[in-house]
Short mmCIF file of C-alpha atoms in Angstrom, two decimals:
data_model
loop_
_atom_site.label_atom_id
_atom_site.label_comp_id
_atom_site.label_asym_id
_atom_site.label_seq_id
_atom_site.Cartn_x
_atom_site.Cartn_y
_atom_site.Cartn_z
CA MET A 12 20.19 -82.88 -68.46
CA PHE A 13 22.26 -80.12 -68.06
CA ALA A 14 23.97 -80.88 -71.33
CA PRO A 15 24.87 -77.16 -72.97
CA SER A 16 21.76 -76.45 -75.93
CA GLY A 17 23.74 -73.93 -78.00
CA SER A 18 21.57 -71.01 -76.05
CA ARG A 19 23.89 -68.30 -75.32
CA SER A 20 24.28 -67.72 -70.61
CA SER A 21 26.43 -64.89 -69.44
CA ARG A 22 29.13 -65.77 -66.57
CA VAL A 23 27.86 -63.82 -63.30
CA ALA A 24 29.72 -63.21 -59.98
CA ALA A 25 30.43 -65.48 -57.59
CA PRO A 26 28.45 -65.91 -54.29
CA ASP A 27 30.09 -64.50 -51.21
CA ARG A 28 29.68 -67.52 -48.38
CA HIS A 29 28.32 -64.77 -45.80
CA ARG A 30 24.87 -64.26 -48.03
CA ASN A 31 21.39 -63.28 -46.90
CA ASP A 32 19.49 -66.43 -47.36
CA THR A 33 15.83 -64.15 -47.24
CA VAL A 34 13.79 -66.27 -50.10
CA ASN A 35 12.55 -63.18 -52.05
CA SER A 36 16.07 -61.02 -51.50
CA ALA A 37 17.25 -58.99 -54.72
CA HIS A 38 19.93 -61.35 -55.97
CA PRO A 39 22.87 -60.69 -58.10
CA ASP A 40 21.97 -63.19 -60.86
CA PRO A 41 19.40 -61.86 -63.41
CA ALA A 42 18.19 -65.07 -64.62
CA PHE A 43 17.26 -65.46 -61.07
CA PRO A 44 13.36 -66.39 -60.25
CA SER A 45 12.77 -64.55 -57.33
CA LEU A 46 9.45 -64.73 -56.75
CA HIS A 47 9.13 -68.58 -57.23
CA GLY A 48 10.23 -69.36 -53.35
CA ARG A 49 13.39 -71.17 -53.57
CA PRO A 50 16.80 -70.17 -52.24
CA PRO A 51 19.25 -68.04 -52.80
CA TYR A 52 21.96 -69.87 -53.30
CA GLY A 53 22.46 -74.33 -53.49
CA TRP A 54 20.33 -77.35 -55.55
CA VAL A 55 16.41 -77.87 -56.23
CA ASN A 56 14.72 -80.55 -57.27
CA ASP A 57 11.18 -81.71 -56.94
CA PRO A 58 8.99 -80.95 -54.88
CA ASN A 59 7.67 -82.73 -51.18
CA GLY A 60 5.18 -82.80 -48.61
CA CYS A 61 3.49 -79.79 -50.51
CA SER A 62 0.62 -79.12 -47.58
CA PHE A 63 -1.57 -76.94 -45.45
CA VAL A 64 -1.01 -76.84 -42.05
CA ASN A 65 -2.30 -74.25 -39.08
CA GLY A 66 -3.43 -71.96 -41.67
CA ARG A 67 -0.03 -72.00 -43.72
CA TYR A 68 1.14 -74.04 -47.48
CA HIS A 69 4.10 -75.93 -46.47
CA LEU A 70 6.62 -77.03 -49.48
CA PHE A 71 9.30 -79.12 -48.95
CA PHE A 72 11.87 -79.62 -52.04
CA GLN A 73 15.18 -81.80 -52.24
CA TYR A 74 17.75 -79.37 -51.30
CA ASN A 75 21.82 -78.97 -51.48
CA PRO A 76 22.62 -76.00 -49.61
CA ASP A 77 26.53 -75.92 -50.17
CA ALA A 78 26.59 -76.34 -54.22
CA PRO A 79 24.32 -76.04 -56.95
CA VAL A 80 24.65 -80.10 -57.93
CA HIS A 81 22.72 -83.11 -57.04
CA GLY A 82 24.37 -83.93 -53.42
CA GLU A 83 24.04 -85.16 -50.07
CA ILE A 84 19.83 -83.90 -50.06
CA LYS A 85 18.24 -82.64 -47.73
CA TRP A 86 14.36 -81.68 -47.16
CA GLY A 87 14.80 -77.48 -47.79
CA HIS A 88 10.75 -75.69 -46.81
CA VAL A 89 9.23 -72.66 -47.35
CA SER A 90 5.36 -71.96 -45.95
CA SER A 91 3.18 -68.95 -47.68
CA VAL A 92 -0.10 -68.10 -46.52
CA ASP A 93 -1.28 -66.30 -49.94
CA LEU A 94 0.75 -68.43 -52.90
CA LEU A 95 2.75 -65.78 -53.21
CA ASP A 96 4.83 -64.77 -50.61
CA TRP A 97 7.06 -67.47 -49.39
CA ARG A 98 8.78 -67.28 -45.53
CA PRO A 99 12.40 -69.66 -45.54
CA HIS A 100 12.46 -72.00 -42.98
CA PRO A 101 15.26 -74.13 -41.43
CA ILE A 102 16.32 -77.83 -43.10
CA ALA A 103 13.98 -79.94 -42.37
CA LEU A 104 14.93 -83.55 -42.98
CA VAL A 105 18.78 -84.03 -43.03
CA ASN A 106 20.94 -86.82 -43.59
CA ARG A 107 22.58 -88.69 -41.31
CA PRO A 108 25.42 -90.93 -41.48
CA GLY A 109 25.55 -94.11 -40.35
CA GLU A 110 21.66 -93.50 -41.58
CA LEU A 111 19.54 -94.94 -43.72
CA ASP A 112 19.73 -92.28 -45.43
CA GLN A 113 23.29 -90.97 -45.46
CA ARG A 114 23.22 -90.69 -48.93
CA GLY A 115 20.28 -88.46 -49.40
CA CYS A 116 16.89 -87.31 -48.08
CA TRP A 117 14.52 -87.67 -51.40
CA SER A 118 11.40 -87.14 -52.69
CA GLY A 119 8.03 -87.92 -50.47
CA SER A 120 4.75 -86.43 -48.97
CA VAL A 121 3.88 -85.33 -45.33
CA THR A 122 0.14 -86.20 -44.30
CA ASP A 123 -1.74 -85.34 -40.71
CA ASP A 124 -1.31 -88.14 -38.52
CA ALA A 125 -3.97 -87.95 -35.71
CA GLY A 126 -2.79 -84.47 -36.02
CA VAL A 127 1.21 -84.67 -36.30
CA PRO A 128 2.71 -84.07 -38.95
CA THR A 129 4.24 -86.89 -41.00
CA ALA A 130 6.74 -87.15 -43.71
CA VAL A 131 7.17 -90.64 -45.68
CA TYR A 132 9.86 -90.53 -47.65
CA SER A 133 13.12 -92.26 -49.71
CA ALA A 134 16.32 -93.00 -47.87
CA VAL A 135 18.93 -93.38 -49.87
CA ALA A 136 21.63 -95.09 -47.85
CA ASP A 137 24.47 -95.88 -50.91
CA GLU A 138 25.87 -95.61 -54.07
CA SER A 139 22.79 -98.06 -55.74
CA TYR A 140 20.78 -95.37 -55.03
CA ARG A 141 17.80 -98.46 -53.58
CA SER A 142 15.52 -97.03 -51.54
CA VAL A 143 13.78 -97.39 -47.78
CA VAL A 144 11.34 -95.22 -46.69
CA LEU A 145 11.29 -93.60 -43.37
CA LEU A 146 8.81 -91.26 -41.76
CA ALA A 147 10.16 -88.19 -39.84
CA ARG A 148 7.09 -86.30 -37.28
CA SER A 149 6.80 -82.74 -36.51
CA ASP A 150 5.31 -80.07 -34.57
CA ARG A 151 2.83 -78.35 -35.81
CA ASP A 152 4.63 -74.77 -36.97
CA MET A 153 6.50 -77.87 -38.58
CA LEU A 154 9.47 -76.33 -37.63
CA ARG A 155 10.91 -79.32 -35.75
CA TRP A 156 11.55 -82.74 -37.05
CA HIS A 157 12.23 -85.60 -35.08
CA GLN A 158 13.35 -88.43 -38.24
CA ASP A 159 12.65 -92.63 -37.59
CA ARG A 160 15.94 -94.50 -37.74
CA GLU A 161 14.02 -98.46 -38.99
CA PRO A 162 12.30 -98.31 -41.87
CA ALA A 163 8.63 -98.26 -42.99
CA ALA A 164 8.65 -99.87 -45.97
CA GLY A 165 11.63 -101.95 -47.77
CA VAL A 166 12.79 -102.50 -51.04
CA PRO A 167 10.76 -104.85 -53.05
CA ASP A 168 12.67 -108.40 -53.43
CA ASP A 169 11.36 -108.22 -56.33
CA PRO A 170 14.03 -109.00 -59.77
CA ALA A 171 11.66 -107.25 -62.06
CA ILE A 172 12.53 -103.76 -60.22
CA SER A 173 15.68 -102.14 -59.87
CA HIS A 174 14.48 -99.05 -58.46
CA ALA A 175 11.47 -97.95 -56.35
CA ARG A 176 11.03 -94.82 -54.71
CA ASP A 177 8.90 -91.27 -54.30
CA PRO A 178 6.06 -92.53 -51.84
CA PHE A 179 2.83 -90.80 -52.38
CA LEU A 180 -0.62 -91.69 -49.46
CA PHE A 181 -3.97 -91.15 -50.42
CA GLU A 182 -7.33 -92.85 -49.04
CA ALA A 183 -9.96 -94.64 -50.48
CA ASP A 184 -13.51 -96.36 -48.54
CA GLY A 185 -11.53 -94.79 -45.26
CA ARG A 186 -8.61 -96.62 -45.82
CA ARG A 187 -4.97 -95.12 -46.22
CA TYR A 188 -3.29 -96.30 -48.79
CA ALA A 189 0.62 -95.54 -50.43
CA VAL A 190 2.07 -95.98 -53.93
CA GLN A 191 5.30 -95.72 -55.23
CA GLY A 192 7.34 -95.09 -58.38
CA ALA A 193 8.89 -98.14 -59.99
CA GLY A 194 10.36 -100.13 -62.45
CA HIS A 195 13.78 -101.49 -64.62
CA THR A 196 16.14 -99.19 -65.57
CA HIS A 197 15.82 -101.96 -68.87
CA GLY A 198 12.77 -103.15 -68.31
CA SER A 199 9.04 -101.73 -66.97
CA PRO A 200 6.95 -99.43 -65.02
CA ARG A 201 5.13 -100.11 -62.20
CA ILE A 202 2.77 -98.29 -59.43
CA LEU A 203 3.43 -100.34 -56.54
CA VAL A 204 0.90 -99.89 -54.01
CA TYR A 205 0.49 -100.48 -49.73
CA GLY A 206 -1.75 -100.88 -47.39
CA CYS A 207 -0.57 -98.15 -44.07
CA ASP A 208 -3.17 -97.08 -41.56
CA ASP A 209 -1.03 -98.09 -39.59
CA LEU A 210 2.31 -95.37 -40.44
CA SER A 211 4.80 -97.48 -39.60
CA SER A 212 4.75 -100.43 -40.54
CA TRP A 213 3.63 -100.55 -44.48
CA THR A 214 2.13 -104.42 -46.31
CA GLU A 215 2.33 -104.92 -49.72
CA LEU A 216 -0.52 -105.06 -51.51
CA GLY A 217 1.88 -105.62 -55.80
CA THR A 218 1.49 -103.42 -58.70
CA LEU A 219 -1.14 -100.72 -58.79
CA LEU A 220 -0.88 -99.95 -62.36
CA SER A 221 1.94 -101.71 -64.88
CA GLY A 222 3.74 -100.68 -68.42
CA ASP A 223 1.80 -104.06 -69.22
CA ASP A 224 -1.50 -101.88 -69.69
CA PRO A 225 -2.06 -101.04 -73.58
CA ILE A 226 -3.50 -97.06 -72.39
CA ALA A 227 -0.55 -96.32 -69.84
CA ALA A 228 2.01 -98.04 -71.71
CA GLU A 229 1.45 -95.15 -74.94
CA ALA A 230 0.53 -91.97 -73.14
CA ALA A 231 3.11 -92.89 -70.55
CA PRO A 232 6.22 -94.99 -71.91
CA ALA A 233 9.10 -95.08 -69.44
CA ASN A 234 11.22 -97.62 -67.63
CA ILE A 235 10.84 -96.26 -64.24
CA TRP A 236 7.26 -94.38 -63.39
CA GLU A 237 8.81 -91.80 -60.79
CA CYS A 238 6.78 -89.54 -58.58
CA PRO A 239 3.45 -90.81 -59.05
CA ASN A 240 0.62 -88.42 -57.84
CA LEU A 241 -2.99 -90.68 -57.85
CA LEU A 242 -6.47 -88.83 -56.51
CA PRO A 243 -10.24 -88.39 -56.92
CA LEU A 244 -11.36 -85.45 -59.34
CA GLY A 245 -14.96 -85.83 -60.68
CA ASP A 246 -16.27 -89.16 -60.85
CA ARG A 247 -13.16 -90.92 -61.87
CA TRP A 248 -9.14 -91.17 -60.67
CA VAL A 249 -6.36 -89.55 -61.99
CA LEU A 250 -2.76 -91.16 -61.64
CA ILE A 251 1.15 -88.60 -62.61
CA VAL A 252 3.39 -90.25 -63.56
CA SER A 253 7.10 -88.49 -64.47
CA LEU A 254 8.86 -91.02 -66.74
CA TRP A 255 11.65 -92.53 -66.30
CA ARG A 256 13.31 -93.94 -69.48
CA HIS A 257 17.06 -95.58 -69.90
CA ALA A 258 18.35 -93.45 -73.65
CA ASP A 259 16.95 -90.35 -72.39
CA ARG A 260 16.85 -90.02 -68.77
CA LEU A 261 14.36 -87.17 -67.26
CA ALA A 262 11.47 -87.47 -70.14
CA GLY A 263 8.25 -85.56 -69.16
CA VAL A 264 5.26 -86.23 -67.31
CA SER A 265 1.99 -87.81 -67.63
CA TYR A 266 -1.53 -88.09 -66.09
CA LEU A 267 -3.98 -91.71 -66.38
CA ILE A 268 -7.78 -90.97 -65.72
CA GLY A 269 -9.27 -93.75 -64.94
CA ASP A 270 -10.73 -95.81 -62.41
CA LEU A 271 -9.97 -97.50 -58.87
CA ASP A 272 -10.73 -100.68 -57.86
CA ILE A 273 -9.93 -101.94 -54.46
CA GLY A 274 -10.62 -105.64 -53.91
CA SER A 275 -9.29 -108.11 -51.19
CA ASP A 276 -5.51 -107.97 -52.95
CA GLY A 277 -5.83 -104.39 -52.38
CA PRO A 278 -5.84 -100.70 -55.09
CA ARG A 279 -5.52 -101.76 -58.65
CA PHE A 280 -6.18 -98.89 -61.35
CA THR A 281 -7.46 -99.23 -64.96
CA PRO A 282 -6.82 -96.28 -66.73
CA VAL A 283 -9.06 -94.82 -69.98
CA SER A 284 -7.21 -92.45 -71.47
CA GLY A 285 -3.97 -90.18 -70.74
CA GLY A 286 -1.56 -87.63 -72.03
CA GLU A 287 1.45 -84.53 -71.24
CA LEU A 288 0.72 -82.63 -68.51
CA ASP A 289 3.26 -79.47 -69.29
CA ARG A 290 5.14 -80.38 -73.48
CA GLY A 291 7.60 -78.50 -72.16
CA PRO A 292 12.21 -79.45 -71.84
CA CYS A 293 11.77 -78.39 -68.12
CA PHE A 294 9.17 -79.62 -65.62
CA TYR A 295 9.00 -82.35 -63.52
CA ALA A 296 8.81 -84.11 -60.39
CA PRO A 297 5.34 -82.80 -60.05
CA GLN A 298 3.44 -82.84 -57.13
CA ILE A 299 -0.32 -81.75 -55.77
CA LEU A 300 -1.97 -80.44 -53.03
CA ARG A 301 -5.47 -81.43 -51.80
CA HIS A 302 -7.27 -78.07 -49.69
CA ASP A 303 -10.66 -76.43 -49.65
CA GLY A 304 -11.74 -78.25 -53.04
CA ARG A 305 -8.87 -77.07 -55.07
CA ILE A 306 -6.06 -79.11 -56.34
CA LEU A 307 -3.11 -77.49 -56.91
CA LEU A 308 -0.13 -78.59 -57.91
CA TRP A 309 3.86 -77.72 -58.00
CA ALA A 310 6.50 -78.96 -60.18
CA TRP A 311 10.14 -79.01 -60.44
CA SER A 312 11.45 -77.12 -63.56
CA TRP A 313 15.61 -77.98 -63.58
CA GLU A 314 18.49 -75.18 -65.91
CA HIS A 315 17.96 -76.01 -69.58
CA GLY A 316 20.47 -74.19 -71.38
CA ARG A 317 23.22 -73.11 -69.44
CA THR A 318 26.63 -74.00 -68.88
CA PRO A 319 27.74 -76.29 -66.34
CA GLU A 320 30.75 -73.75 -65.22
CA ASP A 321 28.19 -70.81 -65.22
CA ILE A 322 25.48 -72.88 -62.84
CA ALA A 323 28.80 -73.02 -60.79
CA ALA A 324 29.30 -69.47 -60.86
CA ALA A 325 25.62 -68.18 -60.58
CA GLY A 326 26.15 -70.81 -57.67
CA TRP A 327 22.48 -71.85 -57.25
CA ALA A 328 20.20 -74.48 -59.37
CA GLY A 329 16.90 -75.16 -60.46
CA ALA A 330 13.24 -73.98 -59.36
CA LEU A 331 10.20 -74.99 -58.43
CA THR A 332 6.77 -73.30 -61.07
CA PHE A 333 4.44 -71.17 -59.63
CA CYS A 334 0.82 -72.79 -58.67
CA ARG A 335 -0.84 -74.64 -61.31
CA GLU A 336 -4.39 -75.27 -59.81
CA LEU A 337 -6.45 -78.99 -62.33
CA SER A 338 -8.92 -79.57 -62.86
CA LEU A 339 -10.99 -82.15 -65.31
CA LEU A 340 -12.73 -82.02 -68.70
CA GLY A 341 -14.59 -84.90 -70.12
CA ASP A 342 -11.21 -86.81 -70.51
CA ALA A 343 -8.57 -84.38 -70.28
CA LEU A 344 -6.24 -82.94 -67.36
CA VAL A 345 -6.36 -79.21 -67.70
CA SER A 346 -3.04 -76.54 -65.87
CA ARG A 347 -3.99 -73.26 -64.80
CA PRO A 348 -1.80 -70.38 -63.12
CA VAL A 349 -3.71 -70.01 -59.93
CA PRO A 350 -6.18 -67.33 -59.08
CA GLU A 351 -3.77 -66.06 -56.47
CA LEU A 352 -0.94 -65.12 -58.62
CA ALA A 353 -3.09 -62.09 -60.24
CA GLY A 354 -1.58 -60.86 -56.76
CA LEU A 355 1.79 -60.09 -57.82
CA ARG A 356 0.16 -57.41 -60.65
CA ARG A 357 2.19 -54.41 -60.16
CA GLU A 358 1.58 -51.58 -63.25
CA ALA A 359 0.79 -52.42 -66.47
CA LEU A 360 3.94 -53.21 -68.94
CA GLN A 361 3.55 -51.88 -71.73
CA ILE A 362 4.13 -53.92 -75.22
CA ALA A 363 3.59 -53.34 -78.18
CA ALA A 364 4.71 -56.11 -81.18
CA ASP A 365 7.90 -56.20 -82.56
CA GLN A 366 9.20 -53.57 -79.53
CA PRO A 367 11.72 -54.69 -77.35
CA PHE A 368 10.64 -53.26 -73.47
CA THR A 369 12.53 -54.29 -70.23
CA ALA A 370 12.03 -56.39 -67.50
CA THR A 371 12.46 -58.69 -64.33
CA ALA A 372 9.22 -60.43 -64.52
CA TYR A 373 5.91 -60.01 -65.79
CA ASP A 374 2.59 -61.69 -66.62
CA ILE A 375 0.93 -61.10 -70.58
CA GLU A 376 -2.26 -62.27 -70.85
CA LEU A 377 -2.06 -63.36 -74.52
CA HIS A 378 -5.93 -62.84 -76.58
CA PRO A 379 -6.57 -65.93 -79.24
CA GLY A 380 -7.00 -63.84 -82.38
CA ALA A 381 -2.87 -63.66 -82.65
CA ARG A 382 -3.48 -67.31 -83.57
CA GLN A 383 0.40 -67.32 -82.51
CA ALA A 384 2.91 -65.92 -79.61
CA THR A 385 6.38 -65.68 -79.65
CA LEU A 386 8.80 -65.04 -76.69
CA TRP A 387 12.32 -63.78 -77.97
CA LEU A 388 15.09 -63.01 -75.97
CA VAL A 389 17.61 -59.68 -77.34
CA ASP A 390 20.91 -58.90 -76.11
CA GLY A 391 22.45 -56.73 -78.45
CA GLY A 392 22.45 -57.91 -81.95
CA ASP A 393 21.19 -61.40 -80.81
CA GLU A 394 17.28 -62.50 -81.08
CA GLN A 395 17.40 -66.39 -78.77
CA LEU A 396 13.58 -67.89 -79.43
CA VAL A 397 12.05 -68.87 -76.00
CA ALA A 398 9.11 -70.29 -76.30
CA GLU A 399 6.18 -70.29 -79.84
CA VAL A 400 2.83 -70.45 -78.13
CA ASP A 401 -0.17 -71.70 -81.03
CA LEU A 402 -3.52 -69.63 -79.22
CA ALA A 403 -6.24 -72.10 -79.53
CA PRO A 404 -9.62 -70.52 -80.92
CA SER A 405 -11.98 -71.02 -78.17
CA PRO A 406 -9.28 -71.10 -75.40
CA VAL A 407 -10.08 -73.93 -71.76
CA VAL A 408 -7.85 -71.19 -69.75
CA GLN A 409 -6.77 -67.76 -70.68
CA PRO A 410 -3.62 -67.92 -73.00
CA ARG A 411 -0.76 -66.24 -70.80
CA ILE A 412 2.80 -65.90 -70.48
CA LEU A 413 4.63 -66.02 -66.67
CA VAL A 414 7.96 -64.65 -66.79
CA ASP A 415 10.32 -64.67 -63.55
CA GLY A 416 13.50 -64.19 -64.34
CA SER A 417 14.69 -67.60 -66.07
CA MET A 418 11.71 -69.08 -65.61
CA ILE A 419 9.17 -68.96 -68.63
CA GLU A 420 5.40 -70.83 -68.36
CA ALA A 421 3.51 -70.40 -70.97
CA PHE A 422 -0.14 -71.51 -71.46
CA ASP A 423 -1.67 -71.47 -74.97
CA GLY A 424 -5.69 -71.36 -74.23
CA THR A 425 -5.25 -75.54 -74.63
CA ALA A 426 -5.34 -78.14 -71.19
CA THR A 427 -1.90 -78.39 -70.87
CA ALA A 428 1.12 -75.64 -70.03
CA TYR A 429 4.60 -75.00 -71.73
CA THR A 430 7.50 -74.71 -68.93
CA THR A 431 11.55 -73.89 -70.52
CA ARG A 432 14.33 -71.68 -69.46
CA ALA A 433 16.14 -68.84 -70.82
CA TYR A 434 18.96 -66.95 -69.24
CA PRO A 435 18.21 -62.84 -69.51
CA THR A 436 21.95 -60.74 -68.77
CA MET A 437 21.88 -57.53 -67.38
CA THR A 438 21.84 -56.21 -70.65
CA SER A 439 18.46 -57.92 -71.59
CA ARG A 440 15.91 -57.31 -73.07
CA TRP A 441 12.37 -59.37 -74.48
CA LEU A 442 10.23 -59.08 -77.06
CA LEU A 443 6.80 -60.37 -78.59
CA ARG A 444 5.99 -61.16 -81.63
CA LEU A 445 2.35 -61.73 -83.14
CA ALA A 446 1.25 -63.96 -86.01
CA GLN A 447 -1.95 -61.52 -86.70
CA PRO A 448 -2.64 -58.39 -84.22
CA ALA A 449 -4.46 -58.98 -81.07
CA PRO A 450 -4.92 -57.28 -77.96
CA ILE A 451 -2.52 -57.65 -75.19
CA SER A 452 -2.13 -56.63 -71.59
CA ALA A 453 0.34 -56.47 -69.39
CA TRP A 454 2.20 -56.23 -66.14
CA ARG A 455 5.68 -56.26 -63.73
CA LEU A 456 4.97 -58.41 -60.93
CA GLY A 457 7.09 -58.08 -57.91
CA LEU A 458 5.17 -58.45 -53.96
CA GLN A 459 4.28 -55.23 -52.32
#
């Protein structure tokens, strides 16, 4: 997924080992997404344990603080009171030599278990990458964690399952359940379901959904479904899955809308429709947070079009998206930026179509009358097409482009978004082109 794509990239100074690890400090790399709440150096992937405790939003994420590569994975941790300004915290979960998580603390979720914030996560012990579920419990500040040594759930015995991981908790009919993504590298995907009223001892309840279902097979084709999220929304249930395929590995994110039935053998999910959650090339492993009547979501955006050499020189890789809010419109799952992001808007940014401009982070609202908008990164005589946004004539959401360093998140007015990456240098400028003349509103983005 980090193979060069042919687009330009630039080398930046290697990071100082005696660095300032505050989240929003100035960064030497102009491509660094300073407003997205990630540490200034190291590797970041899947959001984990998205939660709201003691008046703060907490985000955890897979993290290697020592190098911009996937290895020695821990859980990094940031929090915010407003979804804008993210405070860094010490590493939450660590991979422990000689324990079941010695090769990594991989994806999982956090629940409030009778007043005790508790993480359930995939623990990887060796190079087989077969995982068990471990628990970790914290104080209410989410700062001091105790990781268990014995698994709450083990590796499935079914030979048709080569991988099962990424536990996610949900409640239905007064009971607590968990799902895990599963499948076989050369077979078909499935979602496993467990009873876990007692978090320390899970009961296997079979398959919630398999790739044999025709709607799931069409909307979410994969060998392994990863990072499942299952939630009630309106009068339906929504299942979100990330698609791992043997041919092209991380192959996007799909949603399935349907019904959840709970029988004597446990929950079973029947989809009635499905689609893409994000059409871009850099969106994977989302996790939702249900809070205060809203469904919030973050996802991992990996590097795309930057060489391994430039990633190593920059000293960082991966980011989480801006927070989005989900809603249901008929049989479509709608994704839009949370309203709080307007709080990042500073002074108005004067943008004219076909006129290059300079900005580190900015927010553009587009008028549907433009029909199409294209965003370009310009350096000297070189123009790189970053995003092509075909604007819906009757938008469901406000058409919009959010840019922060190399992070580009576009909303064309339809239910889905488009997440991609582009890498500005010290001499880069941006360029917006419209298919038809139309009003443009834009702002620079930053913290107070």
